[in-house]
Coordinates of C-alpha atoms in Angstrom, one line a residue:
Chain U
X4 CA -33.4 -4.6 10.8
X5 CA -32.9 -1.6 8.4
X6 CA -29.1 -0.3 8.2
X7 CA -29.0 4.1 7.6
X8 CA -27.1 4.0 4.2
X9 CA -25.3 7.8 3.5
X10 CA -23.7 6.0 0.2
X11 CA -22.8 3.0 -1.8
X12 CA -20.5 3.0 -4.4
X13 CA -17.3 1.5 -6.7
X14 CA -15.8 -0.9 -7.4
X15 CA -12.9 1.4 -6.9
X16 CA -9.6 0.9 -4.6
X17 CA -8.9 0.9 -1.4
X18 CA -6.8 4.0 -0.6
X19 CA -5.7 3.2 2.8
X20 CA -4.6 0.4 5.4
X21 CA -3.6 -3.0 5.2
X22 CA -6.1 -3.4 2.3
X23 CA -4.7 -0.3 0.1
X24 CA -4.8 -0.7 -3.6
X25 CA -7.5 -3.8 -3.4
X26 CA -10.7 -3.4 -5.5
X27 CA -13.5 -2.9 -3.7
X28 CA -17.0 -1.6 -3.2
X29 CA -17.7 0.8 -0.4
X30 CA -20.9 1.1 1.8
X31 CA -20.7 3.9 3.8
X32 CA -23.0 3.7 7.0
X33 CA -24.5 7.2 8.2
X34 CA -24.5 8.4 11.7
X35 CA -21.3 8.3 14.5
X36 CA -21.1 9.2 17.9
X37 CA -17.7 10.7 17.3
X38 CA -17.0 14.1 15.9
X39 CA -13.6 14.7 14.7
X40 CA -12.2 18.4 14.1
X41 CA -10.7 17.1 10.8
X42 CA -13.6 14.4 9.8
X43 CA -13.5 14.1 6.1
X44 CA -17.1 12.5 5.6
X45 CA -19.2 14.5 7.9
X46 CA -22.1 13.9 5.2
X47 CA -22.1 10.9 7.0
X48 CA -21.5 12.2 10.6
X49 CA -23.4 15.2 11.1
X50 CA -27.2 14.8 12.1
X51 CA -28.2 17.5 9.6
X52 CA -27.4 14.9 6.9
X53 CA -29.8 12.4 8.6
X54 CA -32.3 13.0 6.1
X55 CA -29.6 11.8 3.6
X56 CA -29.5 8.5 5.1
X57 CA -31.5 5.9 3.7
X58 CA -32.8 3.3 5.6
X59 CA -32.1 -0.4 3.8
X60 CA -32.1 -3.9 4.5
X61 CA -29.4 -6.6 4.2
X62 CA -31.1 -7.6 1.0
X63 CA -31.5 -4.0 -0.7
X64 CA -27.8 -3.3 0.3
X65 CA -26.5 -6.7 -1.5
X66 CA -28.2 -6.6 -4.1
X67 CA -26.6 -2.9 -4.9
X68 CA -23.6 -4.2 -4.1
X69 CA -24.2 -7.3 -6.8
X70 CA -25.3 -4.3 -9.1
X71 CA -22.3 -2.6 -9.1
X72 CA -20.0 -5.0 -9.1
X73 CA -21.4 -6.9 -11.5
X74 CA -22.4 -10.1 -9.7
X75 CA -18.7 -11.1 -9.3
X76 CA -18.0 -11.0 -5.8
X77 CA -15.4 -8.5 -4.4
X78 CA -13.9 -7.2 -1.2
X79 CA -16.8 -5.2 0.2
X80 CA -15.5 -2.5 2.7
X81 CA -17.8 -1.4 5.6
X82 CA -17.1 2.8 6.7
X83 CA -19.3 5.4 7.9
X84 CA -19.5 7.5 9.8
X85 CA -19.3 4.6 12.7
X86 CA -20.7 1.1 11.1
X87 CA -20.5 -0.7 14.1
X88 CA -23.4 1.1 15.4
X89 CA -25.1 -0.8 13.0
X90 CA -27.3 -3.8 12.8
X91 CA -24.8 -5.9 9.9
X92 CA -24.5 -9.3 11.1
X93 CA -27.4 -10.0 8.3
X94 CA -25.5 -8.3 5.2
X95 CA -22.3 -10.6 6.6
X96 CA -23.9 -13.5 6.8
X97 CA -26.1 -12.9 3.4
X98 CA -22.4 -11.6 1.5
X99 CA -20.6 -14.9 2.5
X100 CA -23.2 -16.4 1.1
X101 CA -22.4 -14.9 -2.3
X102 CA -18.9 -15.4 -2.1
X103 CA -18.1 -11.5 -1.0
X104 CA -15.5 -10.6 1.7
X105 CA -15.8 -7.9 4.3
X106 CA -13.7 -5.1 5.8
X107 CA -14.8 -2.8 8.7
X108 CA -13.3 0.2 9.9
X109 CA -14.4 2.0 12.9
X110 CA -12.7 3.5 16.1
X111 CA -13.0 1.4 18.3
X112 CA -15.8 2.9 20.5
X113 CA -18.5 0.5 20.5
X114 CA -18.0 -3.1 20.0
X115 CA -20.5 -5.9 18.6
X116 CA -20.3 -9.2 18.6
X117 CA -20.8 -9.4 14.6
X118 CA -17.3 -8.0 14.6
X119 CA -16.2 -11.9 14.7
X120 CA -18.1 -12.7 11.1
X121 CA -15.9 -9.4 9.9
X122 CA -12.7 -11.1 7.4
X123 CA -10.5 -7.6 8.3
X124 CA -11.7 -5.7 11.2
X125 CA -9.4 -2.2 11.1
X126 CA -9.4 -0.1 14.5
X127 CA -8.7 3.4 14.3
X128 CA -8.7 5.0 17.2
X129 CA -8.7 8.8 17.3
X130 CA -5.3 11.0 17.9
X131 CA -5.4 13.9 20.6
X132 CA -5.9 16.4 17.2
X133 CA -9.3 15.1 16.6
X134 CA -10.4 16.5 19.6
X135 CA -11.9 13.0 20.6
X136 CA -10.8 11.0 24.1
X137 CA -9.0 7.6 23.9
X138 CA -11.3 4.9 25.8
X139 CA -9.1 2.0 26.5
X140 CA -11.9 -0.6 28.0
X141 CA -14.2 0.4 25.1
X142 CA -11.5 -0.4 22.5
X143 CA -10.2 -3.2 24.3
X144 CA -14.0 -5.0 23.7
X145 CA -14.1 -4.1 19.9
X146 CA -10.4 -6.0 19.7
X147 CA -11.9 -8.9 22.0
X148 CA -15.3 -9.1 19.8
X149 CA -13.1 -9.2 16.3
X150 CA -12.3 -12.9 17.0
X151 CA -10.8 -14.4 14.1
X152 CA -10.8 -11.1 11.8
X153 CA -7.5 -10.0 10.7
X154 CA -7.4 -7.2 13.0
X155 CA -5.1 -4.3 12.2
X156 CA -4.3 -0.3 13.5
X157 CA -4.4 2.4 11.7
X158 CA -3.9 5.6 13.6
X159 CA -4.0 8.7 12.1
X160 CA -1.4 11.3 12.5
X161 CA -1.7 15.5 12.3
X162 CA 1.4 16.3 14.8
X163 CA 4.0 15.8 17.3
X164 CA 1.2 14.7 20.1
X165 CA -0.4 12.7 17.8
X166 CA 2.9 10.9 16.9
X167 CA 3.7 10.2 20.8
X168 CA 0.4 9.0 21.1
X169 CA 0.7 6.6 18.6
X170 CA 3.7 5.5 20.3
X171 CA 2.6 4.8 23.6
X172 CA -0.6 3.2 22.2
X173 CA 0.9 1.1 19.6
X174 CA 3.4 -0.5 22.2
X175 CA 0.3 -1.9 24.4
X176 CA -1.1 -3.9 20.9
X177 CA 2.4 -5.3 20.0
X178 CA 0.5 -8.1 18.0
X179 CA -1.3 -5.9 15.8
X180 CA -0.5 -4.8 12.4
X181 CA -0.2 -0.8 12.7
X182 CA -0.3 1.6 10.0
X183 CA 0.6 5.3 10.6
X184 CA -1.4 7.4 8.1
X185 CA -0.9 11.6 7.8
X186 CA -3.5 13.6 8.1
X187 CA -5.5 15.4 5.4
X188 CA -4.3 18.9 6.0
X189 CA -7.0 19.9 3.8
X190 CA -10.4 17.6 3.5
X191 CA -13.8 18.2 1.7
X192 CA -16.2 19.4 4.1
X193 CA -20.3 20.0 3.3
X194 CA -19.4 24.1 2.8
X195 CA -16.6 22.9 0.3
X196 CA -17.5 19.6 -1.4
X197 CA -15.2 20.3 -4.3
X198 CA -11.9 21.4 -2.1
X199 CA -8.6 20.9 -3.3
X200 CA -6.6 18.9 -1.1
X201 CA -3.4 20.6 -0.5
X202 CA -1.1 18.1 -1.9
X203 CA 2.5 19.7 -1.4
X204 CA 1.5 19.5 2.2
X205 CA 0.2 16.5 2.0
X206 CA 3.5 15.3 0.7
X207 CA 5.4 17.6 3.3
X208 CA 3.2 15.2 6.4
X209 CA 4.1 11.8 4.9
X210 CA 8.2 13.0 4.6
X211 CA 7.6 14.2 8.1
X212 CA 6.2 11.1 9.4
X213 CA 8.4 8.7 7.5
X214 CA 11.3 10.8 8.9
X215 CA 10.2 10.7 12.3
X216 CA 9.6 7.2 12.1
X217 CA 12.5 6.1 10.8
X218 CA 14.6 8.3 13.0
X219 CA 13.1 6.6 15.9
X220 CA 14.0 3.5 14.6
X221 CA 10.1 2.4 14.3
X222 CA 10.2 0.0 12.1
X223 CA 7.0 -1.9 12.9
X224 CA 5.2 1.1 11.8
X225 CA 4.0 1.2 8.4
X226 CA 3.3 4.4 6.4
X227 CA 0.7 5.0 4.4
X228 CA -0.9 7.7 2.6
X229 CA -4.9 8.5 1.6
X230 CA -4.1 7.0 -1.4
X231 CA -7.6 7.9 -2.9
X232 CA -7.1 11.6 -1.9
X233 CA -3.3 12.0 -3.7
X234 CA -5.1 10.2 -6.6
X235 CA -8.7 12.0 -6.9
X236 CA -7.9 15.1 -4.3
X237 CA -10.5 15.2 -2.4
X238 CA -13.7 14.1 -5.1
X239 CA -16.7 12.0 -3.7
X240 CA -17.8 8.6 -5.1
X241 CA -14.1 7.5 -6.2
Chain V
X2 CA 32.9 -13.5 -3.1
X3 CA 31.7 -10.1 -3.6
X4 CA 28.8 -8.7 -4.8
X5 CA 28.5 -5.6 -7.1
X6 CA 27.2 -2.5 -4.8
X7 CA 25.3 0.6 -6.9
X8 CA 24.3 1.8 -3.3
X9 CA 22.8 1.1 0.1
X10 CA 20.7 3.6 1.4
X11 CA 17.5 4.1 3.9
X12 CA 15.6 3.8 6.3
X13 CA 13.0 4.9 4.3
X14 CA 9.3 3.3 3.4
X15 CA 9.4 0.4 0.5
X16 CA 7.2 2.0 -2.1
X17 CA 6.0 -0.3 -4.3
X18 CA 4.0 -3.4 -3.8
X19 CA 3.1 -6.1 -1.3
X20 CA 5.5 -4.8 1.3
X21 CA 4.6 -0.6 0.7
X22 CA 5.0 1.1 3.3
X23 CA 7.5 -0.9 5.3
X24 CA 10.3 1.1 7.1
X25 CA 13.3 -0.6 5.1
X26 CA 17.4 -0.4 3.9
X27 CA 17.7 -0.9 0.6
X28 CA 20.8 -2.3 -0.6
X29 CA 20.9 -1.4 -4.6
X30 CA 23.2 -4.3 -6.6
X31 CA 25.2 -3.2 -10.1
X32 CA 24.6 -4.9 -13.0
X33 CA 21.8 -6.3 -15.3
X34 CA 20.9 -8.6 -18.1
X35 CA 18.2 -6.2 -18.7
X36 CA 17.7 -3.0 -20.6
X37 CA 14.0 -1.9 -20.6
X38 CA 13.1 1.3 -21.9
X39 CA 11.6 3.0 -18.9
X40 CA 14.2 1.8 -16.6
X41 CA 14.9 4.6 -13.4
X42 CA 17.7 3.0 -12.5
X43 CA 19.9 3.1 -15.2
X44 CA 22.9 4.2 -13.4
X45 CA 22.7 0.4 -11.4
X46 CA 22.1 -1.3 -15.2
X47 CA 24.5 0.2 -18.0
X48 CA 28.0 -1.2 -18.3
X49 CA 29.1 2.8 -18.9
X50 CA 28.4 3.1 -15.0
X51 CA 30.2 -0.1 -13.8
X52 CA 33.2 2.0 -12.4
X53 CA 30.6 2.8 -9.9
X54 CA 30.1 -0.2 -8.1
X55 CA 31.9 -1.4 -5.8
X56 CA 32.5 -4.8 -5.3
X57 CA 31.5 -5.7 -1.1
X58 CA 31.5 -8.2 1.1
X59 CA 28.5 -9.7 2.7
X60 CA 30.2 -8.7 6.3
X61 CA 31.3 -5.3 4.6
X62 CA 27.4 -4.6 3.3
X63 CA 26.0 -6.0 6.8
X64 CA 27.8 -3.3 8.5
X65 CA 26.8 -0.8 6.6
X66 CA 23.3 -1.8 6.9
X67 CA 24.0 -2.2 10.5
X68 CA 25.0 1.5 10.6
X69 CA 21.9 2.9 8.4
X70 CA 19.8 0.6 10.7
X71 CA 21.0 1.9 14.1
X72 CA 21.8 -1.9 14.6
X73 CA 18.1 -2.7 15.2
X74 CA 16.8 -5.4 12.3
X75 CA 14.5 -4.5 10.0
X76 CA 13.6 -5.2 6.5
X77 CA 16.4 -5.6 3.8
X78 CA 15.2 -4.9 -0.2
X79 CA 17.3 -6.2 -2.4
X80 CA 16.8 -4.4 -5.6
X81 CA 19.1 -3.9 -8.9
X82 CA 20.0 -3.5 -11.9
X83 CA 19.1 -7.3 -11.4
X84 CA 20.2 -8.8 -8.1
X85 CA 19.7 -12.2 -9.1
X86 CA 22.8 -11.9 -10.9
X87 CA 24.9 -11.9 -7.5
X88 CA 26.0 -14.3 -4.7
X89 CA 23.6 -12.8 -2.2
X90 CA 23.3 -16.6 -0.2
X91 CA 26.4 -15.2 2.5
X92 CA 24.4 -12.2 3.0
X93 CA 20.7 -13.6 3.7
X94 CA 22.7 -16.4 6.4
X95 CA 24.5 -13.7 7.8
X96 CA 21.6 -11.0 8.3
X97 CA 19.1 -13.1 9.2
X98 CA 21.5 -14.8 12.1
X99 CA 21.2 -11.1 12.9
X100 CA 17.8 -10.8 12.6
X101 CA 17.0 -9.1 9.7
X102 CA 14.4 -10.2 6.9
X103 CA 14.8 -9.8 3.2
X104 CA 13.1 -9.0 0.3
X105 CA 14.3 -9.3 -3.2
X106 CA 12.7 -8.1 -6.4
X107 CA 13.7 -9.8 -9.4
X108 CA 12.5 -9.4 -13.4
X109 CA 13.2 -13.6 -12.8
X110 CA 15.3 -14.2 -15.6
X111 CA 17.5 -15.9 -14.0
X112 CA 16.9 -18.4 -10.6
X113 CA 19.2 -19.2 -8.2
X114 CA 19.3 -22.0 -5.5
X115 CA 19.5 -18.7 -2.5
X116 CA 15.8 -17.6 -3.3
X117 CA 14.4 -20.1 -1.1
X118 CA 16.5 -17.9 1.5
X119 CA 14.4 -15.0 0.9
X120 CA 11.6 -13.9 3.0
X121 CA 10.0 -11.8 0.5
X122 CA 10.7 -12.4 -3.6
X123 CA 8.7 -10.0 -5.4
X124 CA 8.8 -11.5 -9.9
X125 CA 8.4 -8.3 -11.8
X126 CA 8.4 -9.9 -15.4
X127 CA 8.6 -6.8 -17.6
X128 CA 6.0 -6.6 -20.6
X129 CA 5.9 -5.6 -23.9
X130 CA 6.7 -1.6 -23.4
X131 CA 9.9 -2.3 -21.4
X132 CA 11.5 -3.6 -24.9
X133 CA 12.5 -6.8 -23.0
X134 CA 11.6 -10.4 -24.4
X135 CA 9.7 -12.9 -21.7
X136 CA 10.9 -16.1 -20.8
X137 CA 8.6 -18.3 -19.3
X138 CA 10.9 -21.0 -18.9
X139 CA 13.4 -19.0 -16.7
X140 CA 10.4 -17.2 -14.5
X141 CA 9.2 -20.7 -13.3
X142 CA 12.4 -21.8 -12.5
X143 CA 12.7 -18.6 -10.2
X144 CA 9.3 -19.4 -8.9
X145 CA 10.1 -22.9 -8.4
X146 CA 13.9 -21.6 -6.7
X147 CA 11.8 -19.1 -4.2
X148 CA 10.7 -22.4 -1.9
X149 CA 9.1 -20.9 0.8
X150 CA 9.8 -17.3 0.3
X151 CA 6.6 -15.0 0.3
X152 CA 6.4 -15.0 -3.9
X153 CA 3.9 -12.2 -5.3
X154 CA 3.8 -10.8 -8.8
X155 CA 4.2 -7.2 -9.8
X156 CA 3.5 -6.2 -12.9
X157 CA 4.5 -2.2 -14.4
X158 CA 2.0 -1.2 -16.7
X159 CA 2.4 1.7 -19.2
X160 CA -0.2 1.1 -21.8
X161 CA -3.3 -1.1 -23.3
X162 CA -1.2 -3.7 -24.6
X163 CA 1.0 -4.3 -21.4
X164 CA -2.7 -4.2 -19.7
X165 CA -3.8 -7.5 -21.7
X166 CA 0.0 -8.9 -21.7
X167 CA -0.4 -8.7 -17.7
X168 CA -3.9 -9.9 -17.5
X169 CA -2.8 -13.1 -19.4
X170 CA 0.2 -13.9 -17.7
X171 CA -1.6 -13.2 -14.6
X172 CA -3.9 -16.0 -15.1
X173 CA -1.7 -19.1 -15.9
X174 CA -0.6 -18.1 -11.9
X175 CA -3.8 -17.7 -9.9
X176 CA -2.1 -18.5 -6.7
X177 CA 0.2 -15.4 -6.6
X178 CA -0.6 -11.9 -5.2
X179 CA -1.0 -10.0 -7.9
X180 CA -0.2 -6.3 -8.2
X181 CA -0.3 -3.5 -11.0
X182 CA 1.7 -0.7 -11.0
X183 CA 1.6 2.2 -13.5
X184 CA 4.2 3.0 -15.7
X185 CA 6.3 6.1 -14.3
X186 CA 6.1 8.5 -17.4
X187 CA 9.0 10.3 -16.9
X188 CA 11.5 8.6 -15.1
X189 CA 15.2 10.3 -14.1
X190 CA 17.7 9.4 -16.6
X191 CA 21.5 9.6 -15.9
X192 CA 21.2 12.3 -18.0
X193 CA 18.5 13.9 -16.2
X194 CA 18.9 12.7 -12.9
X195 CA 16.8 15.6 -11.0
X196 CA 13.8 15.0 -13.5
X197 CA 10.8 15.9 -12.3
X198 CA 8.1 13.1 -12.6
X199 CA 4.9 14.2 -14.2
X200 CA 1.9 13.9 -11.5
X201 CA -0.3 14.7 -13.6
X202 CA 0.0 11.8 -16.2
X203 CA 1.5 9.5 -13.8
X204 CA -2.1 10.2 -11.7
X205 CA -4.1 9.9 -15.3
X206 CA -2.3 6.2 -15.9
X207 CA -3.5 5.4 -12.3
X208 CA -7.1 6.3 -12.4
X209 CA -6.9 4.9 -15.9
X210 CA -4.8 1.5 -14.6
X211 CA -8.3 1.3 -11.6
X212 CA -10.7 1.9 -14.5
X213 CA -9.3 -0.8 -16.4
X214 CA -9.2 -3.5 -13.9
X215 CA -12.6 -2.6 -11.9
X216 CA -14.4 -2.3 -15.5
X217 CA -12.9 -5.8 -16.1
X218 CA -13.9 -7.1 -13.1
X219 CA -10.9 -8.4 -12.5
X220 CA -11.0 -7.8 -8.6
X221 CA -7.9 -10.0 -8.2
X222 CA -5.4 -7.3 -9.1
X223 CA -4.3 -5.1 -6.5
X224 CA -3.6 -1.5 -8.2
X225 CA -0.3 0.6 -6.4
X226 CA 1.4 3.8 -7.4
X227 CA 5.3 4.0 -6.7
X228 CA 4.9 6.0 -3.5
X229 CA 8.4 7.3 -3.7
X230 CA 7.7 9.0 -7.0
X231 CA 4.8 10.6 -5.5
X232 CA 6.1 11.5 -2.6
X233 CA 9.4 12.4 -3.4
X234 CA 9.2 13.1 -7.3
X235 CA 12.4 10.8 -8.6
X236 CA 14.8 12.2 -6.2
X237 CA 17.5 9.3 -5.5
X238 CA 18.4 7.7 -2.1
X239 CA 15.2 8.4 -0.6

């Protein structure tokens, strides 16, 4: 079964989550069926970038990976767009083979029962800001499906709704890991590939947050920055 | 007995390494065998400052943490000048009967029977730039003292030589967690104590420090920026 690619690429880091500063190749799945307002890889969203998409098997995608990292095997991080409306349970089973590892990030929306051959499965379910509505039941299945993955949360966070959100939600999942992660006030989009971020407030969300957190006495939340976007602002392929 | 106190401040987010992120009180100790040259804490290290720190029960820190904390237990760093150096045993009894966890970060050049207390015990051997001599002798003895404390190594790099320094120590301990943190370039001084860092080259070290170690294949290392620098350039008590 062929997998829509939008791109492969690294080794680089991990910027974000549980997994942040871990080397790692990325291969980013194209096509979601969410739409956020502040999406930051709508290359590998939109349906006008279908074209973009290449269609690959398990195989093809491996043995890129093997290419770039040099046949050494390596943390391989699944992201789209929404990879878990792919077909992967081959490239799993074919990578643990070869000695890789896998993490998955998606939001939770549709759930697979490959998710269980995933070593990190991270859900991310969308804040109130993207625009996007919370389906527990949905979520609930992708959490059930990730077996024995280390399964962690990472919400995103824009503003004060988003925040409470985060709150309420977080409190349901006490077993989960949870990472609280600001939002990129300013991400690349197709119109401005080459967009500065705007990293003073950038730097203004993450005092916020660690403020508000810390003020409420939150201290199962960890916060994290896009460390890939205060690092390489915004750039593609890094 | 009492235990030399630079400062206690927080709840802020750890910055650096295998705990980043975490909301946490940091309780700062006076006092150091060390004297590296890049040191950002010099007022905690040079005798000149001794006057002050101020010499603190483990009740008479607990309370204070107690207060920062809002009396809801979280995660204690203990971080220097060179904690190591002081009777912290009374303290990790008494906060953990209260429910908080510690971590301690230590260049391990000296062990002590209370590691084994620790939750967390972060060895920071320092390499060639910091000036400092290593002792391979003491560090295993800390590693051997840390018992069943959470042990990871942390490694500051500033340049090529402390890149190959680390990447041969690193290997003689496989079964730590390994992380690599650049070099801050321009670290506050007593003298300059509202220093500005420099992002620029401190972001350069990074993508240089991720270059290094993906070109190497050396997919191991886990590559982390001091948050704090980046997020609150140097300022103290943050």
């Amino acid at each position: 079964m062929s997998i829509a690619i939008s791109e492969i690429f690294g080794p680089t880091i991990q910027g974000e989550g549980a997994l942040v500063g871990v080397p790692t190749v990325f291969v980013r799945t194209g096509g979601c069926d969410f739409r956020c307002s502040w999406c930051d890889t709508l290359y590998a969203v939109e349906p006008r970038f279908k074209a973009d998409w290449k269609p690959m098997g398990a195989g093809a995608i491996l043995a890129e990976v093997n290419r770039l990292s040099g046949g050494r095997p390596l943390l391989v991080t699944l992201s789209g767009g929404n990879p878990a409306l792919q077909p992967l349970d081959e490239l799993l089973a074919l990578g643990h083979g070869q000695g890789y590892t896998f993490a998955m990030e998606t939001q939770g929306s549709k759930a697979q029962a490959w998710f269980g051959m995933l070593d990190h499965l991270t859900l991310s379910p969308k804040p109130p800001s993207s625009g996007m509505a919370f389906n527990r039941e949905r979520f609930e299945a992708c959490l059930a499906a990730g077996g024995d993955a280390q399964i962690s949360l990472k919400l995103v966070i824009a503003d004060e709704a988003d925040y409470r959100w985060a709150r309420a939600l977080a409190d349901d999942y006490p077993q989960l890991p949870l990472y609280l992660q600001p939002c990129n006030p300013a991400p690349a989009t197709p119109e401005q590939p080459e967009r500065e971020t705007d990293t003073q407030e950038l730097n203004a969300r993450l005092r916020w947050l660690v403020d508000r957190v810390t003020g409420d006495r939150w201290y199962r939340a960890r916060v994290l920055p896009q460390l890939h976007v205060l690092i390489w602002n915004n750039e593609r392929g890094v």
